[in-house]
XYZ file of C-alpha atoms in Angstrom:
469
model
C 85.266 142.860 -46.322
C 85.723 146.199 -47.813
C 83.440 148.895 -46.673
C 83.011 152.602 -47.857
C 83.259 154.744 -45.121
C 81.453 157.928 -45.604
C 82.413 159.299 -41.871
C 85.947 159.611 -41.086
C 85.742 161.663 -38.247
C 87.931 159.965 -35.548
C 89.470 157.554 -38.098
C 92.949 156.745 -38.990
C 93.550 155.290 -42.172
C 96.524 153.765 -44.050
C 97.296 152.914 -47.866
C 99.620 149.849 -48.485
C 100.337 148.231 -51.544
C 99.011 144.883 -50.148
C 97.195 143.598 -46.933
C 97.037 140.084 -45.865
C 93.523 139.367 -44.791
C 91.633 135.767 -44.733
C 95.005 134.197 -46.029
C 95.271 136.144 -49.376
C 96.680 139.372 -50.412
C 94.181 142.452 -51.150
C 94.786 145.406 -53.295
C 93.150 148.659 -53.375
C 92.203 149.101 -50.122
C 92.777 151.164 -47.091
C 93.116 149.577 -43.537
C 91.106 152.239 -41.179
C 91.225 152.329 -37.309
C 88.642 153.846 -35.401
C 89.362 155.662 -31.983
C 88.967 152.307 -30.126
C 91.637 150.526 -32.144
C 89.371 148.441 -34.045
C 89.921 147.866 -37.481
C 87.965 148.283 -40.746
C 88.871 148.191 -44.724
C 87.838 150.671 -47.241
C 87.873 151.074 -51.023
C 87.197 154.803 -50.531
C 90.463 156.650 -50.063
C 90.436 160.018 -48.825
C 93.167 162.358 -48.639
C 94.082 162.078 -44.998
C 95.153 158.268 -45.635
C 98.907 157.798 -44.892
C 100.580 156.527 -48.024
C 102.502 153.302 -47.215
C 104.447 153.201 -50.610
C 106.027 149.761 -51.077
C 104.904 148.415 -47.865
C 102.838 145.243 -47.578
C 100.539 145.021 -44.232
C 100.079 141.690 -42.126
C 98.736 141.067 -38.844
C 101.263 141.544 -35.457
C 102.688 138.438 -34.759
C 102.198 137.065 -31.121
C 104.765 135.684 -29.147
C 103.190 132.701 -26.733
C 106.135 132.009 -24.638
C 108.879 134.464 -23.283
C 111.106 134.796 -20.460
C 112.158 138.510 -20.849
C 114.882 138.626 -18.035
C 116.768 135.849 -19.706
C 117.880 138.407 -22.497
C 120.749 139.296 -19.824
C 122.461 136.214 -20.615
C 122.560 136.343 -24.376
C 126.136 135.373 -25.729
C 127.150 134.135 -22.132
C 126.613 130.579 -22.481
C 127.948 129.557 -25.905
C 130.832 127.586 -24.417
C 131.250 124.155 -22.901
C 131.318 124.140 -19.119
C 132.419 120.792 -18.632
C 134.432 117.682 -20.254
C 131.174 115.604 -20.091
C 129.024 117.949 -22.260
C 126.673 120.413 -21.838
C 123.182 120.654 -21.799
C 119.781 122.497 -20.582
C 121.124 121.713 -16.791
C 124.360 123.200 -17.227
C 122.872 126.231 -19.412
C 120.654 126.741 -16.411
C 123.365 127.557 -14.056
C 124.101 130.716 -15.852
C 120.556 131.257 -15.890
C 120.336 131.231 -12.219
C 123.531 133.541 -11.733
C 121.518 136.461 -13.519
C 118.123 135.362 -11.901
C 119.635 135.843 -8.321
C 120.925 139.047 -8.841
C 118.607 141.178 -10.839
C 116.571 144.021 -8.784
C 113.284 145.075 -9.706
C 114.854 148.158 -11.831
C 117.071 145.472 -13.323
C 114.115 143.307 -14.619
C 112.104 146.429 -15.632
C 115.125 147.241 -17.945
C 115.941 143.614 -19.291
C 112.514 143.393 -20.127
C 112.060 146.349 -21.926
C 115.132 145.589 -23.922
C 113.379 142.090 -24.802
C 110.266 143.804 -25.683
C 111.906 146.272 -27.487
C 113.461 144.208 -29.972
C 110.184 141.828 -30.277
C 108.140 145.068 -31.227
C 111.359 145.868 -33.757
C 110.563 142.573 -35.169
C 106.810 142.803 -35.943
C 105.735 141.101 -32.308
C 102.592 143.061 -31.256
C 101.280 140.659 -28.099
C 103.620 138.407 -25.700
C 102.753 135.803 -23.209
C 105.355 136.531 -20.567
C 106.023 133.116 -18.448
C 107.072 135.089 -15.417
C 108.439 132.908 -12.493
C 110.727 135.483 -10.660
C 108.452 136.595 -7.629
C 110.827 137.227 -4.625
C 113.783 139.302 -3.436
C 117.310 137.988 -4.389
C 117.686 136.292 -0.886
C 114.272 134.616 -1.646
C 112.279 136.795 1.063
C 108.692 137.722 -0.218
C 108.225 141.499 -1.071
C 105.705 143.461 0.662
C 104.053 143.602 -2.784
C 104.425 139.725 -3.801
C 103.674 141.162 -7.518
C 106.465 143.664 -7.313
C 108.416 141.953 -10.414
C 105.388 141.067 -12.303
C 104.577 144.760 -12.247
C 107.878 145.696 -13.244
C 107.532 143.199 -16.270
C 103.960 144.366 -17.449
C 105.228 148.150 -16.986
C 108.012 147.129 -19.195
C 105.878 146.162 -21.885
C 103.208 148.991 -21.649
C 106.305 151.400 -22.056
C 107.415 149.760 -25.426
C 103.698 149.343 -26.552
C 103.161 145.584 -26.682
C 100.125 143.928 -25.320
C 101.293 141.358 -22.749
C 99.709 138.221 -21.144
C 101.297 137.829 -17.839
C 101.508 134.110 -17.296
C 101.987 134.037 -13.648
C 104.173 130.715 -12.757
C 103.703 128.591 -9.903
C 106.920 127.109 -8.599
C 106.862 124.875 -5.554
C 109.642 122.734 -5.605
C 112.968 121.570 -7.234
C 111.891 118.475 -8.440
C 110.947 114.938 -7.081
C 113.059 113.874 -4.087
C 115.776 116.706 -5.262
C 116.668 118.985 -2.498
C 115.567 122.744 -3.229
C 118.519 124.648 -4.694
C 119.224 127.984 -3.459
C 119.143 129.531 -6.613
C 115.434 128.798 -7.278
C 114.217 130.679 -3.806
C 112.807 133.715 -5.921
C 110.696 131.340 -7.553
C 109.065 129.365 -4.893
C 105.331 129.546 -3.360
C 104.900 126.290 -1.909
C 101.076 126.723 -1.214
C 98.490 126.639 -3.896
C 96.553 129.081 -1.922
C 99.086 131.486 -1.548
C 99.994 131.359 -5.339
C 96.163 131.996 -6.121
C 95.906 134.570 -3.604
C 98.849 136.638 -5.102
C 97.480 135.895 -8.467
C 94.090 137.180 -8.250
C 95.606 140.442 -6.804
C 97.842 140.817 -9.779
C 95.023 140.141 -11.899
C 92.605 142.819 -10.388
C 95.388 145.213 -10.421
C 96.560 144.739 -14.261
C 94.029 143.576 -16.071
C 92.686 146.393 -18.638
C 89.470 146.261 -20.435
C 90.814 147.034 -23.510
C 92.833 143.726 -23.819
C 96.197 145.461 -23.474
C 96.878 143.504 -20.254
C 95.757 140.444 -18.751
C 96.714 137.154 -16.757
C 96.999 133.520 -17.111
C 97.973 130.443 -14.939
C 101.395 128.806 -15.619
C 102.307 125.924 -13.475
C 106.053 125.673 -14.536
C 106.383 121.832 -14.913
C 105.263 118.417 -13.552
C 108.856 118.576 -12.026
C 108.292 122.116 -10.064
C 104.673 121.725 -8.840
C 103.175 118.576 -7.536
C 100.075 116.612 -8.208
C 97.917 118.300 -5.864
C 99.048 121.676 -6.329
C 98.892 121.184 -9.977
C 95.240 120.107 -9.867
C 94.032 123.143 -7.447
C 95.416 125.815 -9.817
C 94.342 124.293 -13.013
C 90.942 123.908 -11.738
C 90.873 127.410 -10.678
C 91.657 128.292 -14.170
C 89.032 126.273 -15.695
C 86.639 127.841 -13.433
C 87.593 131.303 -14.535
C 88.204 130.366 -18.196
C 91.762 131.203 -18.125
C 94.776 130.350 -20.324
C 97.225 127.704 -18.783
C 100.649 127.426 -20.071
C 103.154 124.673 -18.678
C 106.659 123.316 -19.674
C 105.916 119.584 -20.722
C 108.289 117.059 -21.684
C 111.546 119.562 -22.703
C 113.896 116.955 -21.396
C 114.406 113.558 -21.047
C 115.379 113.768 -17.600
C 112.053 115.574 -16.941
C 110.163 112.654 -18.572
C 111.898 109.913 -16.733
C 111.439 111.834 -13.163
C 107.809 111.980 -13.799
C 107.674 107.994 -14.722
C 109.676 107.721 -11.454
C 106.898 109.699 -9.024
C 104.045 108.890 -10.963
C 104.377 105.666 -13.109
C 103.297 108.076 -16.136
C 104.899 110.425 -18.470
C 103.917 114.093 -18.195
C 101.483 114.004 -20.863
C 99.957 110.571 -19.836
C 99.737 112.202 -16.232
C 97.810 115.324 -17.444
C 95.576 113.667 -19.523
C 94.877 110.620 -16.815
C 93.986 113.511 -14.300
C 91.728 115.255 -16.799
C 94.038 118.609 -16.655
C 94.227 119.030 -20.537
C 92.016 121.155 -22.434
C 91.200 123.673 -25.127
C 92.960 126.263 -22.835
C 96.211 124.472 -22.411
C 99.419 124.968 -23.947
C 101.814 122.553 -23.860
C 105.448 124.544 -24.213
C 108.079 122.642 -25.613
C 106.636 118.915 -25.538
C 109.564 117.724 -27.362
C 109.852 114.078 -26.061
C 106.307 112.429 -26.619
C 104.779 109.389 -27.814
C 102.343 109.253 -30.814
C 99.746 108.179 -28.017
C 100.663 111.108 -26.068
C 100.445 113.296 -29.205
C 96.961 111.889 -29.764
C 95.723 112.676 -26.245
C 96.849 116.398 -26.672
C 94.844 116.309 -29.585
C 91.626 114.733 -28.522
C 91.707 117.042 -25.473
C 92.015 120.166 -27.966
C 95.028 121.383 -26.142
C 97.626 123.165 -27.886
C 101.624 123.081 -28.337
C 103.961 126.120 -27.807
C 107.275 125.484 -29.945
C 110.263 127.616 -29.377
C 112.630 126.133 -32.049
C 115.508 129.167 -31.494
C 115.815 128.136 -27.960
C 115.275 124.377 -28.621
C 118.211 124.231 -30.940
C 120.347 126.657 -28.708
C 120.166 124.280 -25.605
C 120.345 120.857 -27.605
C 116.533 120.206 -26.195
C 115.429 118.351 -29.456
C 112.923 118.514 -32.342
C 109.292 119.438 -31.605
C 107.435 116.827 -33.679
C 105.322 119.314 -35.376
C 104.156 116.892 -38.279
C 102.620 114.476 -35.603
C 100.925 117.586 -33.674
C 99.446 118.785 -37.052
C 98.340 115.405 -37.789
C 96.043 115.344 -34.831
C 94.883 118.613 -35.487
C 97.141 120.515 -32.654
C 97.414 124.194 -32.890
C 100.930 125.059 -32.872
C 102.156 128.621 -31.658
C 105.503 130.005 -31.139
C 107.910 131.785 -28.530
C 111.041 133.143 -28.326
C 111.323 131.700 -24.846
C 115.445 132.437 -23.365
C 115.490 135.472 -26.123
C 118.763 133.963 -27.327
C 117.227 135.476 -30.610
C 113.935 137.565 -31.200
C 112.738 136.762 -34.386
C 109.298 134.951 -34.523
C 109.613 134.295 -38.577
C 112.548 132.516 -37.601
C 110.932 130.273 -35.324
C 108.223 129.732 -37.949
C 110.830 128.661 -40.670
C 112.978 126.641 -37.807
C 109.651 124.393 -37.249
C 109.967 122.890 -40.892
C 113.536 123.186 -41.355
C 114.174 121.084 -38.108
C 112.053 118.465 -39.268
C 113.594 118.629 -42.837
C 117.372 117.787 -41.372
C 115.693 115.121 -39.256
C 114.055 113.388 -41.867
C 116.148 114.102 -44.889
C 112.778 115.552 -46.721
C 111.561 118.857 -47.884
C 108.219 120.678 -47.203
C 107.477 118.039 -44.274
C 104.810 120.052 -42.852
C 103.064 120.812 -46.352
C 101.318 117.239 -46.535
C 100.172 116.916 -50.266
C 100.679 120.299 -51.207
C 97.525 120.423 -52.952
C 96.545 123.868 -51.989
C 98.856 126.065 -53.942
C 102.355 127.073 -53.285
C 101.924 129.252 -50.355
C 100.180 126.829 -48.202
C 103.069 125.766 -46.136
C 103.900 129.567 -45.445
C 100.358 130.101 -44.695
C 100.457 127.129 -42.125
C 103.662 128.586 -40.397
C 102.277 132.098 -40.400
C 99.252 130.861 -38.531
C 101.526 129.600 -36.124
C 103.112 132.914 -35.519
C 100.007 134.630 -35.346
C 96.395 133.107 -34.823
C 97.476 130.410 -33.001
C 99.237 132.290 -30.564
C 96.462 134.538 -30.209
C 94.786 131.626 -29.167
C 97.418 130.084 -27.094
C 97.454 133.351 -24.832
C 93.996 134.483 -24.801
C 94.290 137.555 -27.089
C 91.806 138.740 -29.485
C 94.524 139.467 -32.321
C 96.495 137.549 -34.776
C 94.342 138.508 -37.705
C 93.049 141.392 -39.519
C 89.285 141.452 -39.578
C 86.826 144.288 -39.670
C 85.939 145.028 -36.261
C 89.308 143.133 -35.037
C 92.228 144.939 -33.314
C 94.360 147.165 -35.250
C 97.464 145.367 -34.520
C 99.627 145.006 -37.793
C 103.156 145.704 -39.202
C 104.215 146.480 -42.440
C 106.813 144.855 -44.686
C 108.984 146.778 -47.316
C 108.547 145.284 -50.565
C 111.786 146.633 -51.708
C 114.172 145.009 -49.040
C 116.618 142.775 -50.702
C 115.531 139.656 -48.940
C 112.268 139.651 -50.905
C 112.607 142.187 -53.290
C 110.940 141.424 -56.835
C 108.704 138.493 -55.456
C 104.975 138.516 -56.774
C 102.123 138.425 -54.655
C 101.324 134.753 -54.920
C 105.012 133.716 -53.610
C 105.176 136.873 -51.105
C 104.069 135.175 -47.923
C 106.480 132.091 -48.792
C 109.250 134.629 -49.343
C 108.649 136.597 -46.238
C 108.623 133.179 -44.181
C 111.451 131.600 -45.586
C 113.731 134.337 -46.844
C 112.719 137.588 -44.951
C 115.326 139.484 -43.180
C 114.263 141.319 -39.837
C 115.398 144.450 -41.557
C 112.211 144.073 -43.712
C 109.900 144.995 -40.869
C 109.238 148.673 -41.286
C 106.433 149.729 -39.102
C 104.208 148.475 -36.229
C 101.118 149.321 -34.726
C 99.333 148.038 -31.359
C 95.605 149.054 -31.220
C 96.191 151.694 -34.236
C 99.209 153.378 -32.263
C 102.075 153.650 -34.031
C 104.891 152.175 -32.042
C 107.725 151.346 -34.301
C 108.323 153.683 -37.539
C 110.847 152.906 -40.332
C 112.444 150.601 -38.344
C 112.961 152.675 -34.881
C 111.101 152.868 -31.802
C 110.936 156.487 -30.647
C 112.587 155.565 -27.011
C 114.986 152.888 -28.430
C 117.846 155.060 -27.841
C 117.243 155.264 -24.102
C 116.163 151.908 -23.899
C 119.198 150.449 -25.361
C 121.485 152.436 -23.351
C 119.545 151.655 -19.926
C 120.402 148.002 -20.824
C 124.039 148.290 -21.724
C 124.597 149.855 -18.526
C 123.087 147.033 -16.451
C 125.178 144.580 -18.573
C 128.112 146.090 -17.699
C 126.980 146.292 -13.924
C 126.257 142.626 -14.152
C 129.026 141.246 -16.220
C 131.985 143.407 -16.284
């Protein structure tokens, strides 16, 4: 793991107190980046190494499910709108009120704000589940991928890697009239969707793994079966990641049963649409049989605990999924809060509340005190990278130089010894502990600030004033 590097020409190196490698903490080693953004490690510390005093280095976090534009509605939905009670479906109306008014420049500013906040919290890669395609009146732009390009541009300007998961959205639902507020999303013909997808892929994909694309049927209610099969078969033929909202709401499950006589997971399984490239986003309202089907197919689950609790969606049965060998990734989804380590701890904490037990995801706890923290950290890194098709998520020789630093003197974790440090970071760490963030060896956050932070915040504040004042 540790190399002695004699030739330092073109290399950059950093010397922290600790480096998290292979699920353990490594001391007395420098992290080294070559001009191509690849990592190595060295026990030979040269004078040019940047000393990261009182810092621990960890791999950059991977946010597997984001709707960046929804950052504009933060704080605007936290009240009851009707006497019978609020839910995802009433929250959705406020989301639509924003989605129907945002211009391309607005989408850039909103996305850049969301991506800035991700960077400040140690996220280096994002899977953007992008479904705004048309103009505000529903008419296609001359460039059908204009809005997707604005989102990609925002990520690049902040410095993140991005998987643009272009969403297919064909209808409002089974036997449901089209909602005019969904007009910006709709591409009724799978051939049109795939043509636009191919154009986007050719135009934005980068050879260095900074930008790439994936297929994203929105849900079984929004994409009928024939359309769904066409685009997932395309994804399979082209080795692309597939992301799809699955069983987020009981009403979605009921509608699927009414249309197809099967639940969403049973439908996907029986039609041969599950695979190792498939990520079921949310996957809350599932049976043990459905969980087994996901596991047997090698499919993944992307949980978004902060959004799920905010919307009252329910609790992801992560314990069931882990028993089935299903990899769980994490997403910030609606951007009500952007803190992937909070999502990691919530994955466990929601189950504790539901089951009135502690350490639910720790199984027998026979692999040391940090086993649970390691499992949850994998959800925020390795599993997320697999989900979105990224070669990141861990620090390995020859791998991507995407990493963050944690301030060991931050009050939330100060005094923690190395054996318990990961547990402290996962369960007690504050966002203020994240100090430096690097993507492909390029520093995008320094001592808790981004170089363009003030300008990004000012433009976003002006957008919010125009939208909501």
